Amino acid sequence: MTSELRIEGLRAGIAGQEILKGIDLVVRSGEVHAVMGPNGSGKSTLSHVLMGKPGYEVFGGTVTLDGLDLLALPTWRRAQAGLFLAMQYPIEVPGVSLTSVLGESLVAAGKSIEGLRQTLSSEAERIGFDARFLDRPLNVDLSGGEKKRNETLQLGVLDPKIAVLDEIDSGLDVDALRAVSRRIEAATNERGVGVLAITHYSRLLHELRPDRVHVLVKGHIRNSGGPELAAELERTGYAEIAGASDDTRDESAQDSPNLDLGDPFADPF
C-alpha cells in the first residue's frame, strides 16, 4: 500500500510569530525529498510542527497522512499513525533503555516484539552502532554521532510510513554518514519508507539520493527540482535565492525568537 504525507498551505510559528508561510509538499512511499535552506529559514520549525512539538502554533493549512488529519492528533498518535522524526538534538532519557523504548513503541502500535533482540542487534551491526548501547539509558553519555546512529536504528526497527530527518547528518563523520545514509536509502527501497530529509548542507545528498530537492527560504519554498538543484546550491550557495544577507539574518531571529544567535546550531526551541 502506498502512503502519502500531504502538506498544503501550512502556516505556523511560535510566540505569535509566523515562520512557515504556506508550505506545500507531498511525500509518497519510497520517495526521498530533501528540504534545504539557510539558517533561520524554518526547516526545523517544519519538523517540529509536523510531529506536534508543544509551543508551536498552526495558523492555517493542513497536514494529512493517508488522509488522516495529523494536526488534530497528539504526538504519540502521529507516531502510531506512521510518522517518525529523527531529531536534530536527540534527548537523553536516564533510566530507560533503548530496548525498552522500542519494545513499548511496538506494543503500543499493535506490532509483535518477537525476535526484537535479534532485530536490534542486526540493525546495530548494519550501521556500526555498538551493541552495548542497546541496554544503556537512551542517548545518555553518547556522542553526537552515536545519537544519530541511534535515531537511525530506531527508524529501522519501527519501520514507519514516513520518516522526517531533521539534520540527521550533523555530528557524523564521513564513514558514519555513509552508513546512516545507506540504511535510510535501504528503508526506502526495501520497505517503501517515504523520507523528508531536512538539511543545511548537500553532503547528506551525496549518499542519500533525493528524488526531489526543495529550497526553503524565509518560510516559503522558493524553488524545487531534481538532485541537480542540490549540486547547483553547492556551487552557488543560497544568496541568489535568499536575497540580501541582512534579510536572512532578520528571518533567523524570527524563526528562533529565544535563540542565542551566537550559536547557529543551538536548539531553536
PDB file of C-alpha atoms in Angstrom:
ATOM      1  CA  MET A   1       0.000   0.000   0.000  1.00  0.00           C
ATOM      2  CA  THR A   2       1.330   3.421  -0.963  1.00  0.00           C
ATOM      3  CA  SER A   3       1.321   6.032   1.789  1.00  0.00           C
ATOM      4  CA  GLU A   4       1.251   9.778   1.315  1.00  0.00           C
ATOM      5  CA  LEU A   5       2.204  12.689   3.555  1.00  0.00           C
ATOM      6  CA  ARG A   6       0.419  15.731   2.167  1.00  0.00           C
ATOM      7  CA  ILE A   7       1.194  19.258   3.396  1.00  0.00           C
ATOM      8  CA  GLU A   8      -0.997  22.017   1.979  1.00  0.00           C
ATOM      9  CA  GLY A   9      -0.765  25.723   2.738  1.00  0.00           C
ATOM     10  CA  LEU A  10       0.889  25.117   6.111  1.00  0.00           C
ATOM     11  CA  ARG A  11       1.345  28.321   8.105  1.00  0.00           C
ATOM     12  CA  ALA A  12       2.850  28.023  11.562  1.00  0.00           C
ATOM     13  CA  GLY A  13       5.111  29.717  14.070  1.00  0.00           C
ATOM     14  CA  ILE A  14       5.963  30.300  17.688  1.00  0.00           C
ATOM     15  CA  ALA A  15       5.256  33.062  20.191  1.00  0.00           C
ATOM     16  CA  GLY A  16       2.802  34.643  17.754  1.00  0.00           C
ATOM     17  CA  GLN A  17       5.432  34.960  15.009  1.00  0.00           C
ATOM     18  CA  GLU A  18       4.646  33.290  11.689  1.00  0.00           C
ATOM     19  CA  ILE A  19       7.632  31.294  10.434  1.00  0.00           C
ATOM     20  CA  LEU A  20       6.168  28.898   7.863  1.00  0.00           C
ATOM     21  CA  LYS A  21       4.196  30.921   5.346  1.00  0.00           C
ATOM     22  CA  GLY A  22       2.330  28.474   3.190  1.00  0.00           C
ATOM     23  CA  ILE A  23       4.213  25.190   2.710  1.00  0.00           C
ATOM     24  CA  ASP A  24       3.025  22.741   0.063  1.00  0.00           C
ATOM     25  CA  LEU A  25       4.722  19.323  -0.125  1.00  0.00           C
ATOM     26  CA  VAL A  26       3.737  15.767  -0.950  1.00  0.00           C
ATOM     27  CA  VAL A  27       5.943  12.821   0.046  1.00  0.00           C
ATOM     28  CA  ARG A  28       4.933   9.314  -1.014  1.00  0.00           C
ATOM     29  CA  SER A  29       6.191   5.842  -0.150  1.00  0.00           C
ATOM     30  CA  GLY A  30       9.703   5.155  -1.390  1.00  0.00           C
ATOM     31  CA  GLU A  31      10.420   8.795  -2.244  1.00  0.00           C
ATOM     32  CA  VAL A  32      13.219  10.913  -0.799  1.00  0.00           C
ATOM     33  CA  HIS A  33      12.521  14.634  -0.625  1.00  0.00           C
ATOM     34  CA  ALA A  34      15.226  16.985   0.645  1.00  0.00           C
ATOM     35  CA  VAL A  35      14.429  20.370   2.182  1.00  0.00           C
ATOM     36  CA  MET A  36      17.431  22.704   2.141  1.00  0.00           C
ATOM     37  CA  GLY A  37      17.875  26.317   3.117  1.00  0.00           C
ATOM     38  CA  PRO A  38      19.966  28.809   5.063  1.00  0.00           C
ATOM     39  CA  ASN A  39      19.882  29.145   8.828  1.00  0.00           C
ATOM     40  CA  GLY A  40      16.631  30.646  10.029  1.00  0.00           C
ATOM     41  CA  SER A  41      14.583  29.595   7.033  1.00  0.00           C
ATOM     42  CA  GLY A  42      12.124  27.485   9.029  1.00  0.00           C
ATOM     43  CA  LYS A  43      13.490  23.991   8.387  1.00  0.00           C
ATOM     44  CA  SER A  44      13.462  22.764  11.989  1.00  0.00           C
ATOM     45  CA  THR A  45      10.164  24.530  12.603  1.00  0.00           C
ATOM     46  CA  LEU A  46       8.698  22.393   9.826  1.00  0.00           C
ATOM     47  CA  SER A  47       9.845  19.176  11.504  1.00  0.00           C
ATOM     48  CA  HIS A  48       8.588  20.323  14.916  1.00  0.00           C
ATOM     49  CA  VAL A  49       5.167  21.272  13.595  1.00  0.00           C
ATOM     50  CA  LEU A  50       4.798  18.016  11.662  1.00  0.00           C
ATOM     51  CA  MET A  51       5.485  15.973  14.798  1.00  0.00           C
ATOM     52  CA  GLY A  52       3.451  18.201  17.138  1.00  0.00           C
ATOM     53  CA  LYS A  53       6.118  19.675  19.401  1.00  0.00           C
ATOM     54  CA  PRO A  54       4.465  21.789  22.129  1.00  0.00           C
ATOM     55  CA  GLY A  55       4.760  25.561  21.855  1.00  0.00           C
ATOM     56  CA  TYR A  56       4.223  25.853  18.104  1.00  0.00           C
ATOM     57  CA  GLU A  57       1.065  27.349  16.668  1.00  0.00           C
ATOM     58  CA  VAL A  58      -0.607  26.389  13.398  1.00  0.00           C
ATOM     59  CA  PHE A  59      -2.239  29.398  11.748  1.00  0.00           C
ATOM     60  CA  GLY A  60      -3.550  27.655   8.665  1.00  0.00           C
ATOM     61  CA  GLY A  61      -3.256  24.777   6.234  1.00  0.00           C
ATOM     62  CA  THR A  62      -3.484  21.011   6.567  1.00  0.00           C
ATOM     63  CA  VAL A  63      -1.173  18.038   7.119  1.00  0.00           C
ATOM     64  CA  THR A  64      -2.506  14.561   6.402  1.00  0.00           C
ATOM     65  CA  LEU A  65      -1.009  11.070   6.349  1.00  0.00           C
ATOM     66  CA  ASP A  66      -3.072   8.725   4.219  1.00  0.00           C
ATOM     67  CA  GLY A  67      -5.987  11.103   4.668  1.00  0.00           C
ATOM     68  CA  LEU A  68      -5.657  11.250   8.472  1.00  0.00           C
ATOM     69  CA  ASP A  69      -5.549  14.787   9.901  1.00  0.00           C
ATOM     70  CA  LEU A  70      -2.235  14.814  11.762  1.00  0.00           C
ATOM     71  CA  LEU A  71      -2.658  18.331  13.141  1.00  0.00           C
ATOM     72  CA  ALA A  72      -5.659  17.131  15.168  1.00  0.00           C
ATOM     73  CA  LEU A  73      -3.602  14.391  16.863  1.00  0.00           C
ATOM     74  CA  PRO A  74      -1.172  14.420  19.806  1.00  0.00           C
ATOM     75  CA  THR A  75       2.425  13.480  19.052  1.00  0.00           C
ATOM     76  CA  TRP A  76       2.110   9.858  20.168  1.00  0.00           C
ATOM     77  CA  ARG A  77      -0.877   9.324  17.873  1.00  0.00           C
ATOM     78  CA  ARG A  78       1.065  10.787  14.956  1.00  0.00           C
ATOM     79  CA  ALA A  79       3.830   8.285  15.668  1.00  0.00           C
ATOM     80  CA  GLN A  80       1.344   5.402  15.803  1.00  0.00           C
ATOM     81  CA  ALA A  81      -0.124   6.589  12.504  1.00  0.00           C
ATOM     82  CA  GLY A  82       3.297   6.008  10.925  1.00  0.00           C
ATOM     83  CA  LEU A  83       5.171   9.323  11.191  1.00  0.00           C
ATOM     84  CA  PHE A  84       8.729   9.213  12.525  1.00  0.00           C
ATOM     85  CA  LEU A  85      11.041  12.083  13.456  1.00  0.00           C
ATOM     86  CA  ALA A  86      14.809  11.730  13.716  1.00  0.00           C
ATOM     87  CA  MET A  87      15.586  14.718  15.911  1.00  0.00           C
ATOM     88  CA  GLN A  88      18.329  17.249  15.305  1.00  0.00           C
ATOM     89  CA  TYR A  89      19.079  17.200  19.035  1.00  0.00           C
ATOM     90  CA  PRO A  90      18.131  13.754  20.421  1.00  0.00           C
ATOM     91  CA  ILE A  91      17.311  13.927  24.111  1.00  0.00           C
ATOM     92  CA  GLU A  92      18.764  11.802  26.883  1.00  0.00           C
ATOM     93  CA  VAL A  93      16.369   9.624  28.899  1.00  0.00           C
ATOM     94  CA  PRO A  94      18.063   8.403  32.096  1.00  0.00           C
ATOM     95  CA  GLY A  95      16.820   5.081  33.460  1.00  0.00           C
ATOM     96  CA  VAL A  96      15.101   3.918  30.262  1.00  0.00           C
ATOM     97  CA  SER A  97      16.959   1.722  27.791  1.00  0.00           C
ATOM     98  CA  LEU A  98      16.690   1.866  24.021  1.00  0.00           C
ATOM     99  CA  THR A  99      15.446  -1.736  24.026  1.00  0.00           C
ATOM    100  CA  SER A 100      12.622  -0.836  26.415  1.00  0.00           C
ATOM    101  CA  VAL A 101      11.627   2.226  24.405  1.00  0.00           C
ATOM    102  CA  LEU A 102      11.403   0.324  21.139  1.00  0.00           C
ATOM    103  CA  GLY A 103       9.647  -2.648  22.728  1.00  0.00           C
ATOM    104  CA  GLU A 104       6.955  -0.425  24.241  1.00  0.00           C
ATOM    105  CA  SER A 105       6.624   1.530  20.998  1.00  0.00           C
ATOM    106  CA  LEU A 106       5.982  -1.646  19.013  1.00  0.00           C
ATOM    107  CA  VAL A 107       3.456  -2.939  21.540  1.00  0.00           C
ATOM    108  CA  ALA A 108       1.612   0.401  21.544  1.00  0.00           C
ATOM    109  CA  ALA A 109       1.406   0.231  17.758  1.00  0.00           C
ATOM    110  CA  GLY A 110      -0.018  -3.288  17.930  1.00  0.00           C
ATOM    111  CA  LYS A 111       3.118  -4.901  16.486  1.00  0.00           C
ATOM    112  CA  SER A 112       4.853  -8.061  17.645  1.00  0.00           C
ATOM    113  CA  ILE A 113       8.054  -7.872  19.685  1.00  0.00           C
ATOM    114  CA  GLU A 114       9.006 -11.455  18.902  1.00  0.00           C
ATOM    115  CA  GLY A 115      12.624 -11.522  17.812  1.00  0.00           C
ATOM    116  CA  LEU A 116      13.143  -7.889  18.859  1.00  0.00           C
ATOM    117  CA  ARG A 117      16.566  -8.540  20.348  1.00  0.00           C
ATOM    118  CA  GLN A 118      17.800 -10.139  17.170  1.00  0.00           C
ATOM    119  CA  THR A 119      16.377  -7.279  15.121  1.00  0.00           C
ATOM    120  CA  LEU A 120      18.106  -4.713  17.338  1.00  0.00           C
ATOM    121  CA  SER A 121      21.444  -6.488  17.076  1.00  0.00           C
ATOM    122  CA  SER A 122      21.099  -6.779  13.313  1.00  0.00           C
ATOM    123  CA  GLU A 123      20.222  -3.096  12.911  1.00  0.00           C
ATOM    124  CA  ALA A 124      23.090  -2.056  15.182  1.00  0.00           C
ATOM    125  CA  GLU A 125      25.584  -4.072  13.156  1.00  0.00           C
ATOM    126  CA  ARG A 126      24.177  -2.669   9.926  1.00  0.00           C
ATOM    127  CA  ILE A 127      25.038   0.920  10.878  1.00  0.00           C
ATOM    128  CA  GLY A 128      28.084   0.332  13.086  1.00  0.00           C
ATOM    129  CA  PHE A 129      26.272   1.091  16.343  1.00  0.00           C
ATOM    130  CA  ASP A 130      27.889  -0.517  19.398  1.00  0.00           C
ATOM    131  CA  ALA A 131      25.534  -3.232  20.694  1.00  0.00           C
ATOM    132  CA  ARG A 132      26.460  -2.280  24.280  1.00  0.00           C
ATOM    133  CA  PHE A 133      24.340   0.848  23.876  1.00  0.00           C
ATOM    134  CA  LEU A 134      21.160  -1.186  23.349  1.00  0.00           C
ATOM    135  CA  ASP A 135      20.699  -1.712  27.093  1.00  0.00           C
ATOM    136  CA  ARG A 136      22.078   1.619  28.251  1.00  0.00           C
ATOM    137  CA  PRO A 137      19.784   4.533  29.144  1.00  0.00           C
ATOM    138  CA  LEU A 138      18.602   6.150  25.924  1.00  0.00           C
ATOM    139  CA  ASN A 139      21.261   8.513  24.487  1.00  0.00           C
ATOM    140  CA  VAL A 140      22.927   9.002  27.879  1.00  0.00           C
ATOM    141  CA  ASP A 141      26.668   9.730  27.506  1.00  0.00           C
ATOM    142  CA  LEU A 142      26.559   9.119  23.750  1.00  0.00           C
ATOM    143  CA  SER A 143      28.445  11.347  21.341  1.00  0.00           C
ATOM    144  CA  GLY A 144      26.553  13.385  18.766  1.00  0.00           C
ATOM    145  CA  GLY A 145      27.351  10.858  16.053  1.00  0.00           C
ATOM    146  CA  GLU A 146      26.287   7.907  18.207  1.00  0.00           C
ATOM    147  CA  LYS A 147      22.974   9.621  18.908  1.00  0.00           C
ATOM    148  CA  LYS A 148      22.350   9.997  15.175  1.00  0.00           C
ATOM    149  CA  ARG A 149      23.140   6.319  14.619  1.00  0.00           C
ATOM    150  CA  ASN A 150      20.718   5.596  17.452  1.00  0.00           C
ATOM    151  CA  GLU A 151      17.969   7.567  15.704  1.00  0.00           C
ATOM    152  CA  THR A 152      18.659   5.626  12.503  1.00  0.00           C
ATOM    153  CA  LEU A 153      18.452   2.307  14.339  1.00  0.00           C
ATOM    154  CA  GLN A 154      15.045   3.325  15.717  1.00  0.00           C
ATOM    155  CA  LEU A 155      13.856   4.125  12.206  1.00  0.00           C
ATOM    156  CA  GLY A 156      14.959   0.685  11.023  1.00  0.00           C
ATOM    157  CA  VAL A 157      13.161  -1.121  13.854  1.00  0.00           C
ATOM    158  CA  LEU A 158       9.931   0.910  13.909  1.00  0.00           C
ATOM    159  CA  ASP A 159       9.522   0.815  10.121  1.00  0.00           C
ATOM    160  CA  PRO A 160       7.405   3.986   9.753  1.00  0.00           C
ATOM    161  CA  LYS A 161       5.413   5.053   6.705  1.00  0.00           C
ATOM    162  CA  ILE A 162       7.122   8.462   6.539  1.00  0.00           C
ATOM    163  CA  ALA A 163      10.393   9.497   8.206  1.00  0.00           C
ATOM    164  CA  VAL A 164      11.275  13.144   8.810  1.00  0.00           C
ATOM    165  CA  LEU A 165      15.030  13.575   9.269  1.00  0.00           C
ATOM    166  CA  ASP A 166      15.998  16.849  10.926  1.00  0.00           C
ATOM    167  CA  GLU A 167      19.676  17.320  10.048  1.00  0.00           C
ATOM    168  CA  ILE A 168      20.496  13.638  10.543  1.00  0.00           C
ATOM    169  CA  ASP A 169      23.931  14.399   9.055  1.00  0.00           C
ATOM    170  CA  SER A 170      25.066  16.791  11.790  1.00  0.00           C
ATOM    171  CA  GLY A 171      27.672  15.249  14.081  1.00  0.00           C
ATOM    172  CA  LEU A 172      28.518  12.409  11.692  1.00  0.00           C
ATOM    173  CA  ASP A 173      31.957  11.769  10.235  1.00  0.00           C
ATOM    174  CA  VAL A 174      32.301  10.571   6.647  1.00  0.00           C
ATOM    175  CA  ASP A 175      32.078   6.864   7.436  1.00  0.00           C
ATOM    176  CA  ALA A 176      29.121   7.262   9.798  1.00  0.00           C
ATOM    177  CA  LEU A 177      27.316   9.474   7.297  1.00  0.00           C
ATOM    178  CA  ARG A 178      27.716   6.808   4.638  1.00  0.00           C
ATOM    179  CA  ALA A 179      26.432   4.046   6.928  1.00  0.00           C
ATOM    180  CA  VAL A 180      23.430   6.057   8.112  1.00  0.00           C
ATOM    181  CA  SER A 181      22.532   7.280   4.627  1.00  0.00           C
ATOM    182  CA  ARG A 182      22.745   3.814   3.115  1.00  0.00           C
ATOM    183  CA  ARG A 183      20.495   2.384   5.850  1.00  0.00           C
ATOM    184  CA  ILE A 184      17.901   5.096   5.235  1.00  0.00           C
ATOM    185  CA  GLU A 185      18.050   4.592   1.486  1.00  0.00           C
ATOM    186  CA  ALA A 186      17.632   0.852   2.022  1.00  0.00           C
ATOM    187  CA  ALA A 187      14.485   1.569   4.051  1.00  0.00           C
ATOM    188  CA  THR A 188      13.041   3.441   1.076  1.00  0.00           C
ATOM    189  CA  ASN A 189      13.900   0.611  -1.324  1.00  0.00           C
ATOM    190  CA  GLU A 190      13.168  -2.400   0.878  1.00  0.00           C
ATOM    191  CA  ARG A 191      10.204  -1.158   2.918  1.00  0.00           C
ATOM    192  CA  GLY A 192       8.894   1.762   0.897  1.00  0.00           C
ATOM    193  CA  VAL A 193       9.535   4.327   3.629  1.00  0.00           C
ATOM    194  CA  GLY A 194       8.975   7.889   2.410  1.00  0.00           C
ATOM    195  CA  VAL A 195      11.658  10.331   3.563  1.00  0.00           C
ATOM    196  CA  LEU A 196      11.610  14.079   4.153  1.00  0.00           C
ATOM    197  CA  ALA A 197      15.261  14.949   4.800  1.00  0.00           C
ATOM    198  CA  ILE A 198      15.907  18.400   6.228  1.00  0.00           C
ATOM    199  CA  THR A 199      19.499  19.506   5.841  1.00  0.00           C
ATOM    200  CA  HIS A 200      21.645  22.604   5.580  1.00  0.00           C
ATOM    201  CA  TYR A 201      24.417  21.049   3.526  1.00  0.00           C
ATOM    202  CA  SER A 202      24.407  18.897   0.406  1.00  0.00           C
ATOM    203  CA  ARG A 203      26.883  16.330   1.775  1.00  0.00           C
ATOM    204  CA  LEU A 204      23.981  14.182   3.022  1.00  0.00           C
ATOM    205  CA  LEU A 205      22.601  14.078  -0.506  1.00  0.00           C
ATOM    206  CA  HIS A 206      25.872  12.721  -1.867  1.00  0.00           C
ATOM    207  CA  GLU A 207      24.963   9.498  -0.049  1.00  0.00           C
ATOM    208  CA  LEU A 208      21.161   9.650   0.310  1.00  0.00           C
ATOM    209  CA  ARG A 209      19.990  10.308  -3.222  1.00  0.00           C
ATOM    210  CA  PRO A 210      16.908  12.546  -3.353  1.00  0.00           C
ATOM    211  CA  ASP A 211      14.093  12.345  -5.854  1.00  0.00           C
ATOM    212  CA  ARG A 212      13.204  15.992  -5.247  1.00  0.00           C
ATOM    213  CA  VAL A 213      15.009  18.933  -3.648  1.00  0.00           C
ATOM    214  CA  HIS A 214      13.126  21.916  -2.209  1.00  0.00           C
ATOM    215  CA  VAL A 215      14.712  25.201  -1.130  1.00  0.00           C
ATOM    216  CA  LEU A 216      13.077  26.792   1.916  1.00  0.00           C
ATOM    217  CA  VAL A 217      13.813  30.480   2.446  1.00  0.00           C
ATOM    218  CA  LYS A 218      12.054  32.827   4.884  1.00  0.00           C
ATOM    219  CA  GLY A 219       9.213  30.395   5.410  1.00  0.00           C
ATOM    220  CA  HIS A 220       8.497  29.848   1.700  1.00  0.00           C
ATOM    221  CA  ILE A 221       9.569  27.090  -0.685  1.00  0.00           C
ATOM    222  CA  ARG A 222      11.297  29.242  -3.278  1.00  0.00           C
ATOM    223  CA  ASN A 223      12.493  26.542  -5.648  1.00  0.00           C
ATOM    224  CA  SER A 224      12.058  22.818  -6.297  1.00  0.00           C
ATOM    225  CA  GLY A 225      13.854  20.474  -8.647  1.00  0.00           C
ATOM    226  CA  GLY A 226      15.736  17.221  -9.012  1.00  0.00           C
ATOM    227  CA  PRO A 227      19.087  16.236  -7.465  1.00  0.00           C
ATOM    228  CA  GLU A 228      20.824  18.708  -9.760  1.00  0.00           C
ATOM    229  CA  LEU A 229      19.360  21.560  -7.680  1.00  0.00           C
ATOM    230  CA  ALA A 230      21.406  20.431  -4.657  1.00  0.00           C
ATOM    231  CA  ALA A 231      24.537  20.387  -6.810  1.00  0.00           C
ATOM    232  CA  GLU A 232      23.753  23.893  -8.023  1.00  0.00           C
ATOM    233  CA  LEU A 233      23.307  25.142  -4.453  1.00  0.00           C
ATOM    234  CA  GLU A 234      26.653  23.620  -3.520  1.00  0.00           C
ATOM    235  CA  ARG A 235      28.269  25.728  -6.242  1.00  0.00           C
ATOM    236  CA  THR A 236      26.338  28.972  -5.811  1.00  0.00           C
ATOM    237  CA  GLY A 237      25.066  28.971  -2.231  1.00  0.00           C
ATOM    238  CA  TYR A 238      21.730  30.406  -1.123  1.00  0.00           C
ATOM    239  CA  ALA A 239      22.472  34.094  -1.687  1.00  0.00           C
ATOM    240  CA  GLU A 240      20.766  34.387  -5.062  1.00  0.00           C
ATOM    241  CA  ILE A 241      17.605  32.698  -3.814  1.00  0.00           C
ATOM    242  CA  ALA A 242      17.583  34.170  -0.337  1.00  0.00           C
ATOM    243  CA  GLY A 243      18.279  37.733  -1.386  1.00  0.00           C
ATOM    244  CA  ALA A 244      20.228  40.171   0.766  1.00  0.00           C
ATOM    245  CA  SER A 245      22.132  38.667   3.683  1.00  0.00           C
ATOM    246  CA  ASP A 246      20.609  41.170   6.088  1.00  0.00           C
ATOM    247  CA  ASP A 247      17.148  39.833   5.262  1.00  0.00           C
ATOM    248  CA  THR A 248      18.316  36.293   6.008  1.00  0.00           C
ATOM    249  CA  ARG A 249      19.643  37.351   9.413  1.00  0.00           C
ATOM    250  CA  ASP A 250      16.378  39.061  10.240  1.00  0.00           C
ATOM    251  CA  GLU A 251      14.486  35.894   9.370  1.00  0.00           C
ATOM    252  CA  SER A 252      16.805  33.869  11.582  1.00  0.00           C
ATOM    253  CA  ALA A 253      15.777  35.974  14.544  1.00  0.00           C
ATOM    254  CA  GLN A 254      12.131  35.431  13.659  1.00  0.00           C
ATOM    255  CA  ASP A 255      12.476  31.670  13.264  1.00  0.00           C
ATOM    256  CA  SER A 256      14.175  31.342  16.635  1.00  0.00           C
ATOM    257  CA  PRO A 257      12.995  34.169  18.880  1.00  0.00           C
ATOM    258  CA  ASN A 258      14.571  32.670  22.023  1.00  0.00           C
ATOM    259  CA  LEU A 259      17.783  31.525  20.345  1.00  0.00           C
ATOM    260  CA  ASP A 260      21.241  32.738  21.231  1.00  0.00           C
ATOM    261  CA  LEU A 261      22.286  33.923  17.788  1.00  0.00           C
ATOM    262  CA  GLY A 262      25.917  33.322  18.677  1.00  0.00           C
ATOM    263  CA  ASP A 263      25.286  29.578  18.146  1.00  0.00           C
ATOM    264  CA  PRO A 264      23.673  28.860  14.746  1.00  0.00           C
ATOM    265  CA  PHE A 265      23.291  25.186  15.687  1.00  0.00           C
ATOM    266  CA  ALA A 266      21.539  25.714  19.011  1.00  0.00           C
ATOM    267  CA  ASP A 267      18.132  24.121  19.626  1.00  0.00           C
ATOM    268  CA  PRO A 268      15.604  26.670  18.325  1.00  0.00           C
ATOM    269  CA  PHE A 269      13.053  25.719  20.994  1.00  0.00           C
TER     270      PHE A 269
END
